[in-house]
PDB file of C-alpha atoms and ligand atoms in Angstrom:
ATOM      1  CA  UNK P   1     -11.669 -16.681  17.411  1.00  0.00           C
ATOM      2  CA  UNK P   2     -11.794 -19.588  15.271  1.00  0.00           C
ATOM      3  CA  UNK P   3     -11.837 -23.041  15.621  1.00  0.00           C
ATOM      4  CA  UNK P   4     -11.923 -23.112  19.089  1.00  0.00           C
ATOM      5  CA  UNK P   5     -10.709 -26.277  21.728  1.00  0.00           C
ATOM      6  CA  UNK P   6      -9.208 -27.393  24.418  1.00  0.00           C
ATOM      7  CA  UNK P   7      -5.849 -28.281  22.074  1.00  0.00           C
ATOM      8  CA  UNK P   8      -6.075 -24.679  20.497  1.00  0.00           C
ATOM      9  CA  UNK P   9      -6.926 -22.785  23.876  1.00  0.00           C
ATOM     10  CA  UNK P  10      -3.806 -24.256  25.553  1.00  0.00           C
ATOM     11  CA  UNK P  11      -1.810 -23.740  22.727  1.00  0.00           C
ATOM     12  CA  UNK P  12      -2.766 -20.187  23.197  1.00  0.00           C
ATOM     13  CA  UNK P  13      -1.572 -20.498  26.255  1.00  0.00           C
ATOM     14  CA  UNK P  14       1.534 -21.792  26.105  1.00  0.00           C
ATOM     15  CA  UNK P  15       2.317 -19.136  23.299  1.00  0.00           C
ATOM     16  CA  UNK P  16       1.486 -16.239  25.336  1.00  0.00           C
ATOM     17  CA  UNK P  17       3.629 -17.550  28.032  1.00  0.00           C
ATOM     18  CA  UNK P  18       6.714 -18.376  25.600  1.00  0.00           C
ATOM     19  CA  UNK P  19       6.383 -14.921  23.502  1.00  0.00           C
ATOM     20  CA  UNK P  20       5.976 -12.776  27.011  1.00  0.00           C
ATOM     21  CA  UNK P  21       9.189 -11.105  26.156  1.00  0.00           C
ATOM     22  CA  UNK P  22       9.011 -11.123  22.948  1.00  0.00           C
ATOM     23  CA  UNK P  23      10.289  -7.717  20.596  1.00  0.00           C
ATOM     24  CA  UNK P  24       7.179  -5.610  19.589  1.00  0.00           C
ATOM     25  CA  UNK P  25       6.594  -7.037  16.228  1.00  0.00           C
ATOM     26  CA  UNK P  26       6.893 -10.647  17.044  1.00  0.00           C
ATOM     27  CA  UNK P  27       4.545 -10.828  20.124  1.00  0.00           C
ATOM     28  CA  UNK P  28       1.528 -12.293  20.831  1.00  0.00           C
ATOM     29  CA  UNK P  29      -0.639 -10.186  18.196  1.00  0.00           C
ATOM     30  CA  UNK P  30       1.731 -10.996  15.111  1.00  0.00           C
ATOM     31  CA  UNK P  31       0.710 -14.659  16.128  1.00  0.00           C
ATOM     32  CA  UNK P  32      -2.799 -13.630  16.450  1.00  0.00           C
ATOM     33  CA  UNK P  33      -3.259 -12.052  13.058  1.00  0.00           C
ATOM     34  CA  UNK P  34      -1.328 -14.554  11.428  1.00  0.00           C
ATOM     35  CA  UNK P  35      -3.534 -16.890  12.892  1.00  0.00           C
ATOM     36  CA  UNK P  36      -6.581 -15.224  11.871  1.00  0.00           C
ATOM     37  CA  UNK P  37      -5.182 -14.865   8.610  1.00  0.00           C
ATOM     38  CA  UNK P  38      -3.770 -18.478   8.201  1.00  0.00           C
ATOM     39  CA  UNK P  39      -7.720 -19.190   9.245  1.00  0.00           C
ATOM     40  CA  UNK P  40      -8.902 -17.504   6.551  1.00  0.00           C
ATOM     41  CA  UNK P  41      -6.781 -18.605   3.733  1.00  0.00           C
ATOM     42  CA  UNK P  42      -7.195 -22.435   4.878  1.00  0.00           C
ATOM     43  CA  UNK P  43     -10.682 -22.315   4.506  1.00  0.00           C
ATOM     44  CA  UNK P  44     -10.407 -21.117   1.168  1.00  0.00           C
ATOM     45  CA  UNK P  45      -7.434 -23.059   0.162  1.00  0.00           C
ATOM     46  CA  UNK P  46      -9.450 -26.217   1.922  1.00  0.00           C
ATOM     47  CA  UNK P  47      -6.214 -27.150   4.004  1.00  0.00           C
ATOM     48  CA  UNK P  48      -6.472 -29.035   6.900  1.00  0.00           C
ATOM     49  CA  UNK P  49      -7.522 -26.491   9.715  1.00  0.00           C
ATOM     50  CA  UNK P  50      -5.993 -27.686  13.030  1.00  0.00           C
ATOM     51  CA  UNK P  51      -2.521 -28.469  11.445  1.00  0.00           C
ATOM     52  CA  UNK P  52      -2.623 -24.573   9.758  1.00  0.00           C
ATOM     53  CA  UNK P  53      -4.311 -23.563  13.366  1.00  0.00           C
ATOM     54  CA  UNK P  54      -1.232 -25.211  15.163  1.00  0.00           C
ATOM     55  CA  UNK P  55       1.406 -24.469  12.738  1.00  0.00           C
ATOM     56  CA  UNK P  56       0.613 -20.254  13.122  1.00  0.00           C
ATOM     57  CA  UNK P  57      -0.159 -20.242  16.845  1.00  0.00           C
ATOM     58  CA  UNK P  58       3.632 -22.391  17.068  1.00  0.00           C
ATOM     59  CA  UNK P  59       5.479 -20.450  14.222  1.00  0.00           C
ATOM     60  CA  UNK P  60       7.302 -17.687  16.231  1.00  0.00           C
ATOM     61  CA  UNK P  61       8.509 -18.959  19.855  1.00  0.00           C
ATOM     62  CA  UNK P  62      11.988 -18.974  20.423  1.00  0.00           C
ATOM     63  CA  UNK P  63      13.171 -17.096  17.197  1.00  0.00           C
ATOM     64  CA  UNK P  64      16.391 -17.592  16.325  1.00  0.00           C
ATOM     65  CA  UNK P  65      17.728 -14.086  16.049  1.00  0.00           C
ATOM     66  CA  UNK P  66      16.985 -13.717  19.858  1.00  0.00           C
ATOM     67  CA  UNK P  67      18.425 -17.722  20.451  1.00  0.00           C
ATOM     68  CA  UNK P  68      21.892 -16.892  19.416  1.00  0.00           C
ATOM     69  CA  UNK P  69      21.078 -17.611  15.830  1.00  0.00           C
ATOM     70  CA  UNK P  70      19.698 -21.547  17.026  1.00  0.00           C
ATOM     71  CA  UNK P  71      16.770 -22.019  14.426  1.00  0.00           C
ATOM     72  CA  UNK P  72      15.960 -25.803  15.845  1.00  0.00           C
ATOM     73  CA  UNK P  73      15.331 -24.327  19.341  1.00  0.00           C
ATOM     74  CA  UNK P  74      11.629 -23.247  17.863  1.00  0.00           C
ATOM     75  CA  UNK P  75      10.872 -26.468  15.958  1.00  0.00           C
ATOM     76  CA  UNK P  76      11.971 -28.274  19.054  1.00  0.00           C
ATOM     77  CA  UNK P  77      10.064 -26.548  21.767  1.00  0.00           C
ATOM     78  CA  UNK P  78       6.817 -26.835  19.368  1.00  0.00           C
ATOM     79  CA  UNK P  79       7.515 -30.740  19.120  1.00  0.00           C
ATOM     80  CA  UNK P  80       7.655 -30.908  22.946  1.00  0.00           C
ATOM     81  CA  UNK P  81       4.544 -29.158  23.759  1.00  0.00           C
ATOM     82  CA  UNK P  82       2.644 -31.467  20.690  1.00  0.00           C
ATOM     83  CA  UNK P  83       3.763 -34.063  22.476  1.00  0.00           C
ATOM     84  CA  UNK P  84       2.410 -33.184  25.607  1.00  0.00           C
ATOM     85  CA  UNK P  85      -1.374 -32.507  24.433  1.00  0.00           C
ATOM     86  CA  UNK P  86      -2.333 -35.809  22.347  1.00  0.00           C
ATOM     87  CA  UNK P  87      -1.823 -34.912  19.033  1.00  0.00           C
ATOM     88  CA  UNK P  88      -1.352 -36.947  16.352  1.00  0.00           C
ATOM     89  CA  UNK P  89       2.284 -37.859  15.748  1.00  0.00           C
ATOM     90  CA  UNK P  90       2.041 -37.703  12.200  1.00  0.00           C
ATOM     91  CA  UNK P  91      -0.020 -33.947  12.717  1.00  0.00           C
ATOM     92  CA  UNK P  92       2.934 -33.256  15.315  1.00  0.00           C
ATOM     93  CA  UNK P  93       5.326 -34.544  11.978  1.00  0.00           C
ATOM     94  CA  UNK P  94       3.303 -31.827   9.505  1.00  0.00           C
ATOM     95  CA  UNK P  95       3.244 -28.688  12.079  1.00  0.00           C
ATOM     96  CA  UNK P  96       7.199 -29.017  12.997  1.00  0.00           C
ATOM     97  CA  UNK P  97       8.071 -29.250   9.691  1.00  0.00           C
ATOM     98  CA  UNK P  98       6.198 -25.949   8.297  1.00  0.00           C
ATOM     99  CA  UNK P  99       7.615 -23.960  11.248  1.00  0.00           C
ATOM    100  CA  UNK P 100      11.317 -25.103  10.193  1.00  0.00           C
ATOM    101  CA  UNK P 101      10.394 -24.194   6.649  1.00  0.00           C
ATOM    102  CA  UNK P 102       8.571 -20.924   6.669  1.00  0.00           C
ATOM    103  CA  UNK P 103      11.343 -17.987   7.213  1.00  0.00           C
ATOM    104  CA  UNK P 104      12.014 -15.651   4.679  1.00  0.00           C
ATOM    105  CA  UNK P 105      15.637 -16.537   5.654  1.00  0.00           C
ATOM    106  CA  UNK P 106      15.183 -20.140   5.005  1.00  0.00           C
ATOM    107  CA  UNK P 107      13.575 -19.158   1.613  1.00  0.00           C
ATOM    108  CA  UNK P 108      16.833 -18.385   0.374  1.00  0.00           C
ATOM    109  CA  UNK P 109      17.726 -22.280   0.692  1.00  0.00           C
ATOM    110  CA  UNK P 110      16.146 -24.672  -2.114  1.00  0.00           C
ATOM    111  CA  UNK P 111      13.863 -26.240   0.270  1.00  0.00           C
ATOM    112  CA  UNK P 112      12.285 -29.799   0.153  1.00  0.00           C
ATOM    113  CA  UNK P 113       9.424 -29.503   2.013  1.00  0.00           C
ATOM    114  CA  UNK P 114       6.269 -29.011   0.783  1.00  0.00           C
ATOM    115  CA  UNK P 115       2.376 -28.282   1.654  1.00  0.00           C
ATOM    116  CA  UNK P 116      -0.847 -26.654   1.391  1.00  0.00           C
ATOM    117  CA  UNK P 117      -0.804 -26.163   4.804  1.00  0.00           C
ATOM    118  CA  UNK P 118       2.785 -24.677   5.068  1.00  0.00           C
ATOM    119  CA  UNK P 119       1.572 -22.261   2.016  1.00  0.00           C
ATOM    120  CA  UNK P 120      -1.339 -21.105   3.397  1.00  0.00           C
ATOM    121  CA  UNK P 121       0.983 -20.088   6.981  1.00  0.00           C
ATOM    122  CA  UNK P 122       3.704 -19.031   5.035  1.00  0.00           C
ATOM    123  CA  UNK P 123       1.253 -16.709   3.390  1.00  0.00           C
ATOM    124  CA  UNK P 124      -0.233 -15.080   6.524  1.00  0.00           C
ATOM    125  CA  UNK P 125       3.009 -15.220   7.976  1.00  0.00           C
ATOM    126  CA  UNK P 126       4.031 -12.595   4.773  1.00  0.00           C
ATOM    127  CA  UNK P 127       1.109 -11.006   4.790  1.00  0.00           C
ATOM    128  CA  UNK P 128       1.594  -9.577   8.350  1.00  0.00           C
ATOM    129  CA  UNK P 129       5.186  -8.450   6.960  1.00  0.00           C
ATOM    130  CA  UNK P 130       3.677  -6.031   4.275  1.00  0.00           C
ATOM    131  CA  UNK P 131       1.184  -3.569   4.670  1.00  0.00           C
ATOM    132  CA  UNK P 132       0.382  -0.987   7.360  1.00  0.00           C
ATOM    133  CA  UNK P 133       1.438  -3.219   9.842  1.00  0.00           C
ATOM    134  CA  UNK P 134       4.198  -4.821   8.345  1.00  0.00           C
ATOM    135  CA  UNK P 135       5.786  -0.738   7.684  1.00  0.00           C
ATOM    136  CA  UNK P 136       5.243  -0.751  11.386  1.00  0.00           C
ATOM    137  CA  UNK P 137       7.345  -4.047  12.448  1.00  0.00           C
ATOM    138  CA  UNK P 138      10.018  -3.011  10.344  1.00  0.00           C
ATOM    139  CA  UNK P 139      10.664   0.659  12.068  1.00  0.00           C
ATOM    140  CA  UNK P 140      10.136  -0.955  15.356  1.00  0.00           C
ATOM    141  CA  UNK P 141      12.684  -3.709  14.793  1.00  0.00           C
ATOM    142  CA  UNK P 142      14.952  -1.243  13.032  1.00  0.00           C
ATOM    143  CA  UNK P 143      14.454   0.786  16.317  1.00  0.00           C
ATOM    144  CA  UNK P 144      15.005  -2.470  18.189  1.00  0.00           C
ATOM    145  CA  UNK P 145      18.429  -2.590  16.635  1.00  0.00           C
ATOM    146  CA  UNK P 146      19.141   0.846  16.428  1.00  0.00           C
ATOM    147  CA  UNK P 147      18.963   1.590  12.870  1.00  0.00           C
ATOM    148  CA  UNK P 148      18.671   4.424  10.900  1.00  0.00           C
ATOM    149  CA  UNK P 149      15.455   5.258   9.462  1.00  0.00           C
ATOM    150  CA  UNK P 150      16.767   6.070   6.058  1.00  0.00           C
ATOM    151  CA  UNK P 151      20.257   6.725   4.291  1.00  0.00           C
ATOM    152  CA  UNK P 152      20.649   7.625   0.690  1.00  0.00           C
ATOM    153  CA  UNK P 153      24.461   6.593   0.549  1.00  0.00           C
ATOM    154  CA  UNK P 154      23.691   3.272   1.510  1.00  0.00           C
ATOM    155  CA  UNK P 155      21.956   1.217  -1.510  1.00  0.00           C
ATOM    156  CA  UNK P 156      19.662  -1.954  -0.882  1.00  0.00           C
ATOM    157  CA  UNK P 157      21.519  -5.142  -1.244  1.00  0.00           C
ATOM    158  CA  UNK P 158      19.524  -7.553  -4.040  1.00  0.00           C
ATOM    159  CA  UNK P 159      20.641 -10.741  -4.135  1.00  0.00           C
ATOM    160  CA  UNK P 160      22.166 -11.400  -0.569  1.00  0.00           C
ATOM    161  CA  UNK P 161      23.449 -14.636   0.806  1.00  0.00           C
ATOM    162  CA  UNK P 162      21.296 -15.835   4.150  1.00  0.00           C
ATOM    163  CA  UNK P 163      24.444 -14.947   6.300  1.00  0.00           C
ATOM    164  CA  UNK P 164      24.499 -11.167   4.639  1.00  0.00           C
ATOM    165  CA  UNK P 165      20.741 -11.230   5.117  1.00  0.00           C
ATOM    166  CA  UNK P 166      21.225 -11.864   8.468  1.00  0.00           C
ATOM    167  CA  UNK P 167      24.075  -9.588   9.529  1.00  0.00           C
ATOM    168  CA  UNK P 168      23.110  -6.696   7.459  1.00  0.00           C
ATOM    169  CA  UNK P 169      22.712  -3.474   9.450  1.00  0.00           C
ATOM    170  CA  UNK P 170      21.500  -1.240   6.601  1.00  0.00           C
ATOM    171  CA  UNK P 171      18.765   1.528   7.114  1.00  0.00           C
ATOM    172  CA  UNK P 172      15.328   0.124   7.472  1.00  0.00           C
ATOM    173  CA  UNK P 173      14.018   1.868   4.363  1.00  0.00           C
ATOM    174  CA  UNK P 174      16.234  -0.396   2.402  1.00  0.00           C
ATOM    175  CA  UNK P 175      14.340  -3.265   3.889  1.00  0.00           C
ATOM    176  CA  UNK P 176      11.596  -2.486   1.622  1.00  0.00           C
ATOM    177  CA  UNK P 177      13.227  -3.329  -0.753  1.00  0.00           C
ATOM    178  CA  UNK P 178      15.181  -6.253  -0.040  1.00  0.00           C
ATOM    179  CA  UNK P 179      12.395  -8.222   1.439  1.00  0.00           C
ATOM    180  CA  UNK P 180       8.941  -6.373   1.796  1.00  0.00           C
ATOM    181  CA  UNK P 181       8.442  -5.641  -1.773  1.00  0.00           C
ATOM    182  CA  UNK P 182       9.376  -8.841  -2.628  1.00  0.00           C
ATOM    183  CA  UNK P 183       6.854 -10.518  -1.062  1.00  0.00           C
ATOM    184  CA  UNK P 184       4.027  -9.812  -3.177  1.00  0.00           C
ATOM    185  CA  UNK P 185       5.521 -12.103  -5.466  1.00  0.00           C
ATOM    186  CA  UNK P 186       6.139 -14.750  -2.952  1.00  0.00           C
ATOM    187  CA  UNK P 187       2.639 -15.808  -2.304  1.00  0.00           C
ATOM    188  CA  UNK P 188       1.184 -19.256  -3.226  1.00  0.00           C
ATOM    189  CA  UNK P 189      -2.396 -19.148  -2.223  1.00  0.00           C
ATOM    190  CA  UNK P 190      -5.031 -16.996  -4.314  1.00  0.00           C
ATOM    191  CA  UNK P 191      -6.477 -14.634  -1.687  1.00  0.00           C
ATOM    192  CA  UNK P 192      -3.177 -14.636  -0.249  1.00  0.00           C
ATOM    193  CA  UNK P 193      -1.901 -12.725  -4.023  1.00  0.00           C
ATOM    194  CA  UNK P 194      -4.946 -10.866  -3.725  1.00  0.00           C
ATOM    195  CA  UNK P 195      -4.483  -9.084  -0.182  1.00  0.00           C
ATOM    196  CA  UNK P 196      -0.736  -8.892  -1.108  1.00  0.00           C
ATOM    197  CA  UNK P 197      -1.486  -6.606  -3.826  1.00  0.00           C
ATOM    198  CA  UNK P 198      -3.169  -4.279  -2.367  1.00  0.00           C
ATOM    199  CA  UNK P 199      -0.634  -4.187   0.724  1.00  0.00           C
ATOM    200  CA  UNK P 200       1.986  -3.390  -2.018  1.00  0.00           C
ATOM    201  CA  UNK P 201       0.341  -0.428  -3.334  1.00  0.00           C
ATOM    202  CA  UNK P 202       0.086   0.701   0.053  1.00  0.00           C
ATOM    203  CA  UNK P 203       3.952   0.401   0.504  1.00  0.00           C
ATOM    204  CA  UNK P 204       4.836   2.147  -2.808  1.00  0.00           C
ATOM    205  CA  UNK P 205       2.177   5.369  -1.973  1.00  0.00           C
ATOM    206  CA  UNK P 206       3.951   5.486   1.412  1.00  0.00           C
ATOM    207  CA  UNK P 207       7.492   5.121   0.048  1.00  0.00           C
ATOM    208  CA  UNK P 208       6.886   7.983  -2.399  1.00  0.00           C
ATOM    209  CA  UNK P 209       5.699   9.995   0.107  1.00  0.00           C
ATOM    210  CA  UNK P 210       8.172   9.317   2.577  1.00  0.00           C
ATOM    211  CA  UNK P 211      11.058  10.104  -0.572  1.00  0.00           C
ATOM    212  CA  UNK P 212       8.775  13.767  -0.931  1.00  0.00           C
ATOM    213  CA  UNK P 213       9.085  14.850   2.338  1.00  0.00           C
ATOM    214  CA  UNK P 214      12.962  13.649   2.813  1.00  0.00           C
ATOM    215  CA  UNK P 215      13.050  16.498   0.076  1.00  0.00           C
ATOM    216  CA  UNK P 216      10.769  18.933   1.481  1.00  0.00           C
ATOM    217  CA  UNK P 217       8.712  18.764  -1.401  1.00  0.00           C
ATOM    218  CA  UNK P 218       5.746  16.999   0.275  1.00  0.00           C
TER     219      UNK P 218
HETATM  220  P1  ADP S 301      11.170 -14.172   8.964  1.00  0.00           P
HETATM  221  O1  ADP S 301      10.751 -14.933  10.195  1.00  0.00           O
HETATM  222  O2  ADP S 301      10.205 -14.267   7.829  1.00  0.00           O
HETATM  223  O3  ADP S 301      12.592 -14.405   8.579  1.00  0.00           O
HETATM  224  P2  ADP S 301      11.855 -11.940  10.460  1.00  0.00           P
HETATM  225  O4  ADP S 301      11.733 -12.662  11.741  1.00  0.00           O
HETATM  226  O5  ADP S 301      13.201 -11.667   9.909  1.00  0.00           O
HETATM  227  O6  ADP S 301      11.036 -12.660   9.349  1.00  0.00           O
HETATM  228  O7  ADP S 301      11.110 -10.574  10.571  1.00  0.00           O
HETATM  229  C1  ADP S 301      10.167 -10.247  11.543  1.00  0.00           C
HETATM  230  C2  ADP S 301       9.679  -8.822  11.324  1.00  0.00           C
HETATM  231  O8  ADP S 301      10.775  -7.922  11.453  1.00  0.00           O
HETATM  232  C3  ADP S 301       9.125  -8.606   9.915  1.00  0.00           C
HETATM  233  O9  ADP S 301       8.059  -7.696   9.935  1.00  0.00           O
HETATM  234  C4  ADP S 301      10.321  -8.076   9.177  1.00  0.00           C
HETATM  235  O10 ADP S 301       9.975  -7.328   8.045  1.00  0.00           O
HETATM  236  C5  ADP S 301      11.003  -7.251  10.247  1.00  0.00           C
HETATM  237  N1  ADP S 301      12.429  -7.192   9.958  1.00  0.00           N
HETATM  238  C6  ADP S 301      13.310  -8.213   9.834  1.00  0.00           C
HETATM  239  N2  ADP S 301      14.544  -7.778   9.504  1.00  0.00           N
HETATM  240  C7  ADP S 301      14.432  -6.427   9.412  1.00  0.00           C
HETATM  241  C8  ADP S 301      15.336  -5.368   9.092  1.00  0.00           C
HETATM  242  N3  ADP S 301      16.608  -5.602   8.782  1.00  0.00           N
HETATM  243  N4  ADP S 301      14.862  -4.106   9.094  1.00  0.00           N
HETATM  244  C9  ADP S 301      13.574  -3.845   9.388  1.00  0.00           C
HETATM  245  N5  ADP S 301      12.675  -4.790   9.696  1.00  0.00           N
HETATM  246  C10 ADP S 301      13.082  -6.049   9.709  1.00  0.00           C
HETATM  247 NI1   NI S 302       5.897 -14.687  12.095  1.00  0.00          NI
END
């Protein structure tokens, strides 16, 4: 593991604890390899490493989806445990503000906030949505939620509101297109673009596939 400390071993920690029941594709390994990730892309991007260590380790308790919608519970229980460990206010300032900023959801908003740091996150934080794995999260939370794998009557929704986004029940196949393919274009940080594309291509070859064998032609 990188950077490793007494700040970053309790933050582990307290993670593992808060994520315990946690859904299978936000549990404590999607906070791993985002971390790893979020590593990775700091060191190239030359952020500053504890606030991108802090800000993936913190992104993901409480989310909102499983809080009754409340998407300041998160933010809020980060803050708190900051507080408790001696951090820098102003670092405690930085890491609270890229976890209220880095949802997909939220990226429908025009949002104010800014950073390198919250970049690099936000990019590991994607990453670990596309790809292999992220084809993975998406049929276990559309098994989560009891969706259907695929439906060709029901078309992908472009363009939808955050409250559609959020209340849509649509096949998970159409989430592929109304978020995972997106993404690609989404990143901010050069190796970030760079491991997205190759994710993508991975998506589309498994996509056509999948549409081959709907048709028994595969
Ligand atoms: P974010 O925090 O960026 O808004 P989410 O918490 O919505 O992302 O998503 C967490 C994981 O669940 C991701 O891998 C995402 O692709 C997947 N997911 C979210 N919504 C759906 C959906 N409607 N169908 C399938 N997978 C989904
Ligand atoms: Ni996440």
């Amino acid at each position: 593991m990188p950077l490793s400390s007494a700040l970053i071993d309790n933050t582990i920690a307290f993670v593992k604890e808060e994520l315990a029941q946690a859904e299978g594709g936000h549990d404590w390994f999607h906070i791993e390899r985002v971390y790893k990730t979020a590593m990775r892309l700091a060191k190239e991007e030359q952020a500053e490493v504890q606030t991108v260590a802090l800000a993936a380790l913190l992104h993901d308790i409480a989310d909102a989806k499983f809080h009754g919608g409340d998407e300041s519970l998160g933010p809020k229980k980060a803050a708190e445990f900051l507080g408790t460990q001696k951090v820098d206010p102003a670092q405690i300032d930085s890491v609270v503000k890229i976890i209220e900023h880095m949802s997909f959801k939220n990226s429908f908003e025009k949002n104010s906030y800014d950073s390198l740091e919250l970049r690099v996150v936000r990019d590991a934080d994607r990453l670990d949505a596309i790809g292999a794995i992220g084809i993975a999260r998406a049929f276990n939370y559309g098994g989560f939620k009891n969706r259907a794998l695929y439906d060709p009557q029901i078309e992908p929704q472009l363009n939808m509101t955050k409250e559609q986004y959020k209340k849509s029940t649509a096949p998970t196949i159409n989430h592929f297109y109304e978020k995972l393919l997106l993404l690609q274009d989404m990143m901010h940080t050069k190796t970030g673009r760079q491991m997205a594309a190759g994710r993508h291509k991975f998506m589309e070859a498994y996509l056509s596939q999948f549409y081959g064998e709907w048709e028994g032609e595969r």
